[in-house]
CSV table of C-alpha atoms and ligand atoms in Angstrom, one decimal:
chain,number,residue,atom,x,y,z
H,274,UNK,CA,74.8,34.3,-14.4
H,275,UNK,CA,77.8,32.3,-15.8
H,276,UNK,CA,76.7,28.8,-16.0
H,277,UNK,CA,79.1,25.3,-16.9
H,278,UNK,CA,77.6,22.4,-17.7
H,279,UNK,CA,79.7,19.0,-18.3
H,280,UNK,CA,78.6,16.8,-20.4
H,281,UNK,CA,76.7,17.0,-23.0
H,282,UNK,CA,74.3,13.9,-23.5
H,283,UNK,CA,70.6,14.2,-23.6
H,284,UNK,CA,70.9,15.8,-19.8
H,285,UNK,CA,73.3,18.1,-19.9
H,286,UNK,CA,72.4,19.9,-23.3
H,287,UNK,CA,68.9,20.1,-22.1
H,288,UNK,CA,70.2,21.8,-19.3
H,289,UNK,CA,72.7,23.9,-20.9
H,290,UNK,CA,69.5,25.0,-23.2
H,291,UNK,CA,67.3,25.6,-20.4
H,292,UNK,CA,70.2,28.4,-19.1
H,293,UNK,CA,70.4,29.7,-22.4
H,294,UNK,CA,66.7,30.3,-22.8
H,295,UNK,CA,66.8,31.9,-19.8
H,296,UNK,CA,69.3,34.8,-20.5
H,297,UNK,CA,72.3,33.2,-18.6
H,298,UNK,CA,75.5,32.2,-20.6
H,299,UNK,CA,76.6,28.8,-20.7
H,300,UNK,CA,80.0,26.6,-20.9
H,301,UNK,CA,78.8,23.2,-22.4
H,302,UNK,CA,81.8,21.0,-21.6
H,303,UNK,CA,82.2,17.3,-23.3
H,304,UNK,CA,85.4,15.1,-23.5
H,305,UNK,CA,84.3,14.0,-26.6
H,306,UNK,CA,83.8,15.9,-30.1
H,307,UNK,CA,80.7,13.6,-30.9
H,308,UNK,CA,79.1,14.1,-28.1
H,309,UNK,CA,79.5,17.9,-28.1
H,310,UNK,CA,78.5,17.9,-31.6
H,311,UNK,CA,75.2,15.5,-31.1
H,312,UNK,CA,74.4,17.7,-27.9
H,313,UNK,CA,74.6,21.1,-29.6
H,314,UNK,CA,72.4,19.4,-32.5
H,315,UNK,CA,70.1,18.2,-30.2
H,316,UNK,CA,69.6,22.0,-28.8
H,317,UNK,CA,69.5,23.1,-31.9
H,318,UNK,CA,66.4,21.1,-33.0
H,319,UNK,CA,64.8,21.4,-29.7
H,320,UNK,CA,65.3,25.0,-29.9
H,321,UNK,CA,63.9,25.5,-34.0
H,322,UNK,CA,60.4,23.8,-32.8
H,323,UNK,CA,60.2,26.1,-29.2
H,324,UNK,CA,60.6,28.8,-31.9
H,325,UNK,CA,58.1,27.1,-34.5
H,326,UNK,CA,55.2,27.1,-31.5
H,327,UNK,CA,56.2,30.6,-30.6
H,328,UNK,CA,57.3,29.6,-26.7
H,329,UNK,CA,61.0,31.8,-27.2
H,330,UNK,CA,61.5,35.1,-26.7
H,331,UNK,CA,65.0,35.1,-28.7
H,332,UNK,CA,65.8,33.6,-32.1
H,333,UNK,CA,67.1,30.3,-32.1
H,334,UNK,CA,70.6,31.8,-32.8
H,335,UNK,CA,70.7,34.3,-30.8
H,336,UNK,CA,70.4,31.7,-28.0
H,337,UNK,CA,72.9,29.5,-29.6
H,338,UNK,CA,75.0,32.3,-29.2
H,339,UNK,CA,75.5,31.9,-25.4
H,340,UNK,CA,76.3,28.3,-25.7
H,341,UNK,CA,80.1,28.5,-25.6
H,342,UNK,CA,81.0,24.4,-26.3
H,343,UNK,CA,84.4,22.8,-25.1
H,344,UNK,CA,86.6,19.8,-24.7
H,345,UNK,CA,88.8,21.8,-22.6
H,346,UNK,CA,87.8,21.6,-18.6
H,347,UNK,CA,89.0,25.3,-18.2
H,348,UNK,CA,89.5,28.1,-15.6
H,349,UNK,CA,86.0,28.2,-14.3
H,350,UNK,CA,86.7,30.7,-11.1
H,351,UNK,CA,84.4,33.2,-13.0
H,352,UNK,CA,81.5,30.8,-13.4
H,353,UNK,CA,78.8,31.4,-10.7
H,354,UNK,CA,77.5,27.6,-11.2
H,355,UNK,CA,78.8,24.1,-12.4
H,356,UNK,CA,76.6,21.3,-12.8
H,357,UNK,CA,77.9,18.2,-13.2
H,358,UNK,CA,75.9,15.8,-15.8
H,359,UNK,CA,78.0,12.8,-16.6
H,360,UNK,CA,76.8,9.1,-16.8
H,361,UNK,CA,75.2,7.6,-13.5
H,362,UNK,CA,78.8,6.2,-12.5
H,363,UNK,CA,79.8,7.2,-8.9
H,364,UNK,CA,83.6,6.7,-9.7
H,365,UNK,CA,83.4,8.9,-12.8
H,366,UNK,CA,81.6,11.6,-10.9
H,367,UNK,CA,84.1,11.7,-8.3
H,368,UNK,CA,86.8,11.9,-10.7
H,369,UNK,CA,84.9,14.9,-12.4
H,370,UNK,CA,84.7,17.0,-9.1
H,371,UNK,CA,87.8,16.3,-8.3
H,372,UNK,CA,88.9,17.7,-11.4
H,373,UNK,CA,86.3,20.4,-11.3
H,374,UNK,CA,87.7,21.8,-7.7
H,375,UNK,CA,90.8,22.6,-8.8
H,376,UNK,CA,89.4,24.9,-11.6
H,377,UNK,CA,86.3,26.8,-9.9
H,378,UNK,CA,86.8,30.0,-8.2
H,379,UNK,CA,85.9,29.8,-3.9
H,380,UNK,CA,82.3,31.3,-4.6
H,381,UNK,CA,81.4,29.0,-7.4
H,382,UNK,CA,78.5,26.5,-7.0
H,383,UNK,CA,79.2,23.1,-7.7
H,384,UNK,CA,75.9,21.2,-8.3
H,385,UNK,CA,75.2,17.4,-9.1
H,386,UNK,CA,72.6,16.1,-12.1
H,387,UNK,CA,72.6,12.6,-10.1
H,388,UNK,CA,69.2,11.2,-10.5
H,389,UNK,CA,69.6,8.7,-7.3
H,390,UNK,CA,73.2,8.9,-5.4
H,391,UNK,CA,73.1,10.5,-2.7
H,392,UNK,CA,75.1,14.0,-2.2
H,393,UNK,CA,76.3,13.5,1.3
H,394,UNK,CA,78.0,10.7,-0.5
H,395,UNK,CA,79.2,12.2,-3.8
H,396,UNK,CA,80.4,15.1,-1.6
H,397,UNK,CA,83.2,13.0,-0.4
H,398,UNK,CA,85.2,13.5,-3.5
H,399,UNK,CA,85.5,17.3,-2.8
H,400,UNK,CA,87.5,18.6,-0.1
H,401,UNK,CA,84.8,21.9,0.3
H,402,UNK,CA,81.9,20.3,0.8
H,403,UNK,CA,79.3,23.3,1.4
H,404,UNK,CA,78.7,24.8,-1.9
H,405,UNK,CA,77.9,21.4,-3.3
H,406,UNK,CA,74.1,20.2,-3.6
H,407,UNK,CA,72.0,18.3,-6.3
H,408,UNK,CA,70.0,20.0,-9.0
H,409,UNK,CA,67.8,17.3,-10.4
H,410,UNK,CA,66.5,17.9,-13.9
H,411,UNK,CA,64.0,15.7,-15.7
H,412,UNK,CA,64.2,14.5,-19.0
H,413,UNK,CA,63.5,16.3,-21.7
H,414,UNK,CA,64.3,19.7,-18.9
H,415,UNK,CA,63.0,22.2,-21.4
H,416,UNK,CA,59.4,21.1,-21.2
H,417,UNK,CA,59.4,19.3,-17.9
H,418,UNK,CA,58.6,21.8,-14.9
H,419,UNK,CA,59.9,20.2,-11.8
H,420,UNK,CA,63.9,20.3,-10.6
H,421,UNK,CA,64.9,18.9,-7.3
H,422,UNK,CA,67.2,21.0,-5.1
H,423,UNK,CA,68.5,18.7,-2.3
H,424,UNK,CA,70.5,19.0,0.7
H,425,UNK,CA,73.3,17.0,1.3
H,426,UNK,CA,74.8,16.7,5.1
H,427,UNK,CA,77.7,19.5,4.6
H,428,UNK,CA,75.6,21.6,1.9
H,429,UNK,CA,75.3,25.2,3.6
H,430,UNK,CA,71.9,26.7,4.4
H,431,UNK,CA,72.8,29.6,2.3
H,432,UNK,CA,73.7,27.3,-0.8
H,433,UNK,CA,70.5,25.4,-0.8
H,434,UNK,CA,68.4,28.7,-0.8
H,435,UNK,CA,71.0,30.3,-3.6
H,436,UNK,CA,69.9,26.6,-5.3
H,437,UNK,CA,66.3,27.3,-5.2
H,438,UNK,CA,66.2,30.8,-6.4
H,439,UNK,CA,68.3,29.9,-9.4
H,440,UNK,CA,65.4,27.3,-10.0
H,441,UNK,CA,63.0,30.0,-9.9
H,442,UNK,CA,65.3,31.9,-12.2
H,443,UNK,CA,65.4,29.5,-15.1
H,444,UNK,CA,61.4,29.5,-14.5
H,445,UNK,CA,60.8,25.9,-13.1
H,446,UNK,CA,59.3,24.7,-10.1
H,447,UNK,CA,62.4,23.9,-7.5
H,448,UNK,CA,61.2,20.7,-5.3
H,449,UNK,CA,63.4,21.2,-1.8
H,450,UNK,CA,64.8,18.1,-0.8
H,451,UNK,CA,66.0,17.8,2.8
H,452,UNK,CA,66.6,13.7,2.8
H,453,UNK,CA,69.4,13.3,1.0
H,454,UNK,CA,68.5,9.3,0.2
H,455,UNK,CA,68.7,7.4,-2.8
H,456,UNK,CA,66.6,8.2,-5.6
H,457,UNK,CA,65.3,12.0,-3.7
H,458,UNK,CA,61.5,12.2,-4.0
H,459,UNK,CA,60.3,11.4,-7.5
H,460,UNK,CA,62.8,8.6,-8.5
H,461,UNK,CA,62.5,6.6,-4.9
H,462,UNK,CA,58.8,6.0,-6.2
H,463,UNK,CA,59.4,6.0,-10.1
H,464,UNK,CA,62.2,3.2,-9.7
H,465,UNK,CA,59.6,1.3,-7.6
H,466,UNK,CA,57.3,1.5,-10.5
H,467,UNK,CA,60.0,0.5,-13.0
H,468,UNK,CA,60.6,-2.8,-10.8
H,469,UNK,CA,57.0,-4.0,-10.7
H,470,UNK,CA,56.4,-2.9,-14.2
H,471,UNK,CA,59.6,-4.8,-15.1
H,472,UNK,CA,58.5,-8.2,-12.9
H,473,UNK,CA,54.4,-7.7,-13.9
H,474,UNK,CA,56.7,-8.7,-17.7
H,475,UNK,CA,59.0,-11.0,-16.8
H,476,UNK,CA,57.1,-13.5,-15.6
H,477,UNK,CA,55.2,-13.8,-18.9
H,478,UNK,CA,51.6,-13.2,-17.4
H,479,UNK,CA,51.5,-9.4,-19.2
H,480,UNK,CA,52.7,-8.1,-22.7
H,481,UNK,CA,54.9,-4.8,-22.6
H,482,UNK,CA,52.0,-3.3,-24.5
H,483,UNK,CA,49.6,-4.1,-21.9
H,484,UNK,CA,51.6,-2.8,-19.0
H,485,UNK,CA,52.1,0.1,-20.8
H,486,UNK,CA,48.4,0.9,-22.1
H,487,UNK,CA,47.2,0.9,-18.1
H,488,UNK,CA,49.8,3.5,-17.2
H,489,UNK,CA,48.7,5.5,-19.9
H,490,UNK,CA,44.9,5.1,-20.2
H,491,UNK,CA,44.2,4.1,-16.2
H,492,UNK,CA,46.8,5.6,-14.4
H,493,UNK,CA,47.1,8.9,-16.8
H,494,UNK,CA,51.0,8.6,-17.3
H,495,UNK,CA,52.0,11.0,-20.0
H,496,UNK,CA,54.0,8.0,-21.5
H,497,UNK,CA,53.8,4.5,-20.9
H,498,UNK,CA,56.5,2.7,-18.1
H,499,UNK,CA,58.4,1.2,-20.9
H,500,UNK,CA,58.2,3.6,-23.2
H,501,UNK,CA,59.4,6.2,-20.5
H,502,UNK,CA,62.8,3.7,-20.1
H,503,UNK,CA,62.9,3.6,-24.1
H,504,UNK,CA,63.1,7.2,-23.8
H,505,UNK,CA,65.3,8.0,-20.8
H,506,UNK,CA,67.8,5.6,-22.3
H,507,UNK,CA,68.0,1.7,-21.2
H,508,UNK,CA,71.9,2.4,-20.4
H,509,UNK,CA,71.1,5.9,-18.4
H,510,UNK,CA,68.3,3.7,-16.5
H,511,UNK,CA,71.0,0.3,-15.8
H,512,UNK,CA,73.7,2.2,-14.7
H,513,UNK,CA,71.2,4.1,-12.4
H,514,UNK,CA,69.7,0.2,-11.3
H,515,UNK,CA,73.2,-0.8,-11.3
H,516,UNK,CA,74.7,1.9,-8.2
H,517,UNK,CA,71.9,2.1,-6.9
H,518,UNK,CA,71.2,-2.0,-6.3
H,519,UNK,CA,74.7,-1.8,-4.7
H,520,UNK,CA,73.5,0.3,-2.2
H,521,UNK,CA,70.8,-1.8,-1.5
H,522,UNK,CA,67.7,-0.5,-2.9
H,523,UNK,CA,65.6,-2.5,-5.2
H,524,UNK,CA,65.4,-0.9,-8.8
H,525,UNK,CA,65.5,-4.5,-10.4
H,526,UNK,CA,65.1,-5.0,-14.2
H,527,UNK,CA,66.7,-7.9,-15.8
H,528,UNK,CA,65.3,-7.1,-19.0
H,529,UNK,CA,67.3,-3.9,-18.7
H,530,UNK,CA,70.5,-5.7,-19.2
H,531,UNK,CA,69.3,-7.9,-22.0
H,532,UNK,CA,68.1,-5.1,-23.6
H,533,UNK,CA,71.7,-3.0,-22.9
H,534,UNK,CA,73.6,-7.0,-24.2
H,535,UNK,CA,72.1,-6.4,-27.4
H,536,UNK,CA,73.2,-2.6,-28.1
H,537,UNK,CA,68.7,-1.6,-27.8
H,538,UNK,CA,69.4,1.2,-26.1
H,539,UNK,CA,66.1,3.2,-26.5
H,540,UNK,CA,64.5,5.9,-28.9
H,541,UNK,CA,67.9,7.2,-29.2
H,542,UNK,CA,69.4,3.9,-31.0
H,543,UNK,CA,65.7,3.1,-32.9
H,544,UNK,CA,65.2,-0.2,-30.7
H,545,UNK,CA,64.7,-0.7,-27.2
H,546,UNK,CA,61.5,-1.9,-25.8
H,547,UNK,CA,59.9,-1.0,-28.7
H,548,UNK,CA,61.1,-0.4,-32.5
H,549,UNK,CA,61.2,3.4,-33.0
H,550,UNK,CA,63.0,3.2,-36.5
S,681,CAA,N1,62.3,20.3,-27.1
S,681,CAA,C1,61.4,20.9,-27.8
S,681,CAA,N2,60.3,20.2,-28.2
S,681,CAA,C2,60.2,18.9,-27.9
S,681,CAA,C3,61.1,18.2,-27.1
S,681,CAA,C4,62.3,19.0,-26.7
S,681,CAA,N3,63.3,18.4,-26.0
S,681,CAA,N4,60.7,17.0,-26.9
S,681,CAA,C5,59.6,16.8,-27.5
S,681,CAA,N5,59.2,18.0,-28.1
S,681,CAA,C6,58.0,18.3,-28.9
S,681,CAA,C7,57.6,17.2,-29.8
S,681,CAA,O1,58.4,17.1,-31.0
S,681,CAA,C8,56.2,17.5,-30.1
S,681,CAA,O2,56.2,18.5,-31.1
S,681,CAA,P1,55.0,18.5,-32.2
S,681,CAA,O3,53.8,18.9,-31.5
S,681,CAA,O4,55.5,19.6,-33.2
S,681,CAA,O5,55.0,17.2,-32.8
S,681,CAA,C9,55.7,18.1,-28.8
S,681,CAA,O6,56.9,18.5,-28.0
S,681,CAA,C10,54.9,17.2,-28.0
S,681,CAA,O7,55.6,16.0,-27.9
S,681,CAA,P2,54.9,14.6,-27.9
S,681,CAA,O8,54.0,14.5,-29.2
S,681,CAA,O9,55.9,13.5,-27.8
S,681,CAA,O10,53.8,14.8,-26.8
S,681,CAA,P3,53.7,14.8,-25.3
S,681,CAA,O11,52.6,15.7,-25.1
S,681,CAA,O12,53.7,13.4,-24.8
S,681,CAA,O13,55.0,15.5,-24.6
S,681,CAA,C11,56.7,14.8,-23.0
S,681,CAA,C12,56.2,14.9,-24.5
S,681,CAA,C13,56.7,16.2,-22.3
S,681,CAA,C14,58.1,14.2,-23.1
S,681,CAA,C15,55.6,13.9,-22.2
S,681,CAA,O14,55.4,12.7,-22.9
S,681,CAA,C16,56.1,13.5,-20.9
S,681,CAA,O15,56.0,14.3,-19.9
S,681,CAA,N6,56.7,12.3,-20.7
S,681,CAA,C17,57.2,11.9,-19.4
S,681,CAA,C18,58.6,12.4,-19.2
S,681,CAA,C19,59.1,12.0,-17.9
S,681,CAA,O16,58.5,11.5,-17.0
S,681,CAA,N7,60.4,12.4,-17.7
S,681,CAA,C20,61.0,12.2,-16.4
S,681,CAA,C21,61.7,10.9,-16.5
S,681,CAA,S1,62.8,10.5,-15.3
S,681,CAA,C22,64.2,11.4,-15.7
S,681,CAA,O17,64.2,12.3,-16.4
S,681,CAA,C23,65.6,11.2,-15.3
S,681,CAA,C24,65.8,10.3,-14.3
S,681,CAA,O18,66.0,10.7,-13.2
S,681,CAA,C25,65.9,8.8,-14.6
């Protein structure tokens, strides 16, 4: 299969990866040179340590080899599937498959990596609105094993099945999502639990530390609540609170835009909750 991915921050490379792994070759489209370059490096260590546990098939290179990167949005009416994987921005997505529908071919797929709008409304930027549905990935997507394939309103029947099988096909567990509502399945409750962790905080009666030690050692979390923000992103998870606080639904987190004021950004810059230098 012929697979496009744009964007290339810590989503759509893990993505892209994921389609490489899997035999498929891959388009990995960014606007800007360092973010190509810092995506395709972060494939390339994620793909040396697969390799060092013995988990590929391939060499590393040899799967590198079916990443083609790009600045240029080109011709894409050979590609079977595009996913869209820019910034939680509704605006900037709509602009993108805008774009994007004047470059695919009439059979290709046009997917969303939205991690809470939802696709009945994104689908408004396109003027074909069936071959559009979300593909939900989780962060990092070439260890976790769950990707949500949801329905929009004008999605086809034949689309969404097409969706699930390609799921199957890059070996991960497809979650069928038929309410298309803010947030899908896993993020309507894991937004909830980022709002009470966030509040249990911020009004000074619990340390980060101890919020995060009970969803680790009670609850069995894989990663504490704050540590799980640090290392989604604070930006990727304000933008998200941002649209989706517009919309009405409460993913509150003032410490979120403090944290975003002051450039903490997560693992990724060395400081967010935590210090990770
Ligand atoms: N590629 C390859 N290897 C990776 C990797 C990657 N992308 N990321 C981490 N690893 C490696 C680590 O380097 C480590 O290797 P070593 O054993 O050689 O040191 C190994 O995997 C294990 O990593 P950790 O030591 O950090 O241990 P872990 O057992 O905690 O696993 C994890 C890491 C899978 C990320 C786990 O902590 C986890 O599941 N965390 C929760 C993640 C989660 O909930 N994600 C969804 C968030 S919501 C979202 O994605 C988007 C959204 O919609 C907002």
């Amino acid at each position: 299969m012929k697979v496009a991915v744009i964007g290339s921050g810590i989503m759509g490379s893990g993505i892209a990866e994921v389609f490489a792994i899997n035999g498929n070759s891959v388009i990995l489209y960014d606007k800007y040179e360092e973010a190509l370059k810092k995506g395709l490096d972060n494939i390339k260590w994620s793909l040396e340590k697969l390799h060092e546990k013995g988990k590929l098939n391939e060499e590393p290179s040899t799967i590198m080899g079916k990443i083609t990167p790009t600045r240029q949005l080109g011709e894409f009416y050979d590609i079977d599937l595009v996913i869209e994987a820019v910034p939680e921005d509704f605006n900037l997505k709509a602009q993108v498959f805008r774009e994007l529908e004047k470059k695919v071919g009439t059979n290709t797929i046009i997917a969303t990596n939205t991690s809470s709008l939802p696709i009945t409304e994104l689908s408004t930027a396109l003027e074909k609105k069936d071959r559009f549905l979300g593909l939900h990935f989780f962060n990092p997507p070439v260890l976790m094993g769950l990707v949500e394939v949801i329905k929009g309103n004008y999605t086809s029947d034949q689309v969404f099945e097409r969706g699930i099988e390609i799921v199957k096909g890059i070996k991960k567990e497809p979650i069928p999502v038929r309410k298309d509502v803010i947030g899908f399945v896993v993020n309507r409750i894991l937004f909830r639990v980022f709002t009470s962790a966030c509040r249990l905080v911020s009004g000074g009666k619990y340390t980060i530390r101890e919020v995060d030690s009970t969803a680790k050692y009670t609850l069995g979390f894989p990663m504490g609540i704050f540590e799980l923000l640090d290392y989604t992103g604070i930006d990727t998870n304000l933008f998200i609170s941002r649209e989706v606080k517009k919309r009405g639904f409460d993913f509150d987190c003032p410490l979120l835009e403090e944290l975003y004021s002051r450039g903490q950004l997560g693992t990724k810059a060395k400081r967010g909750f935590y210090d990770w230098s």
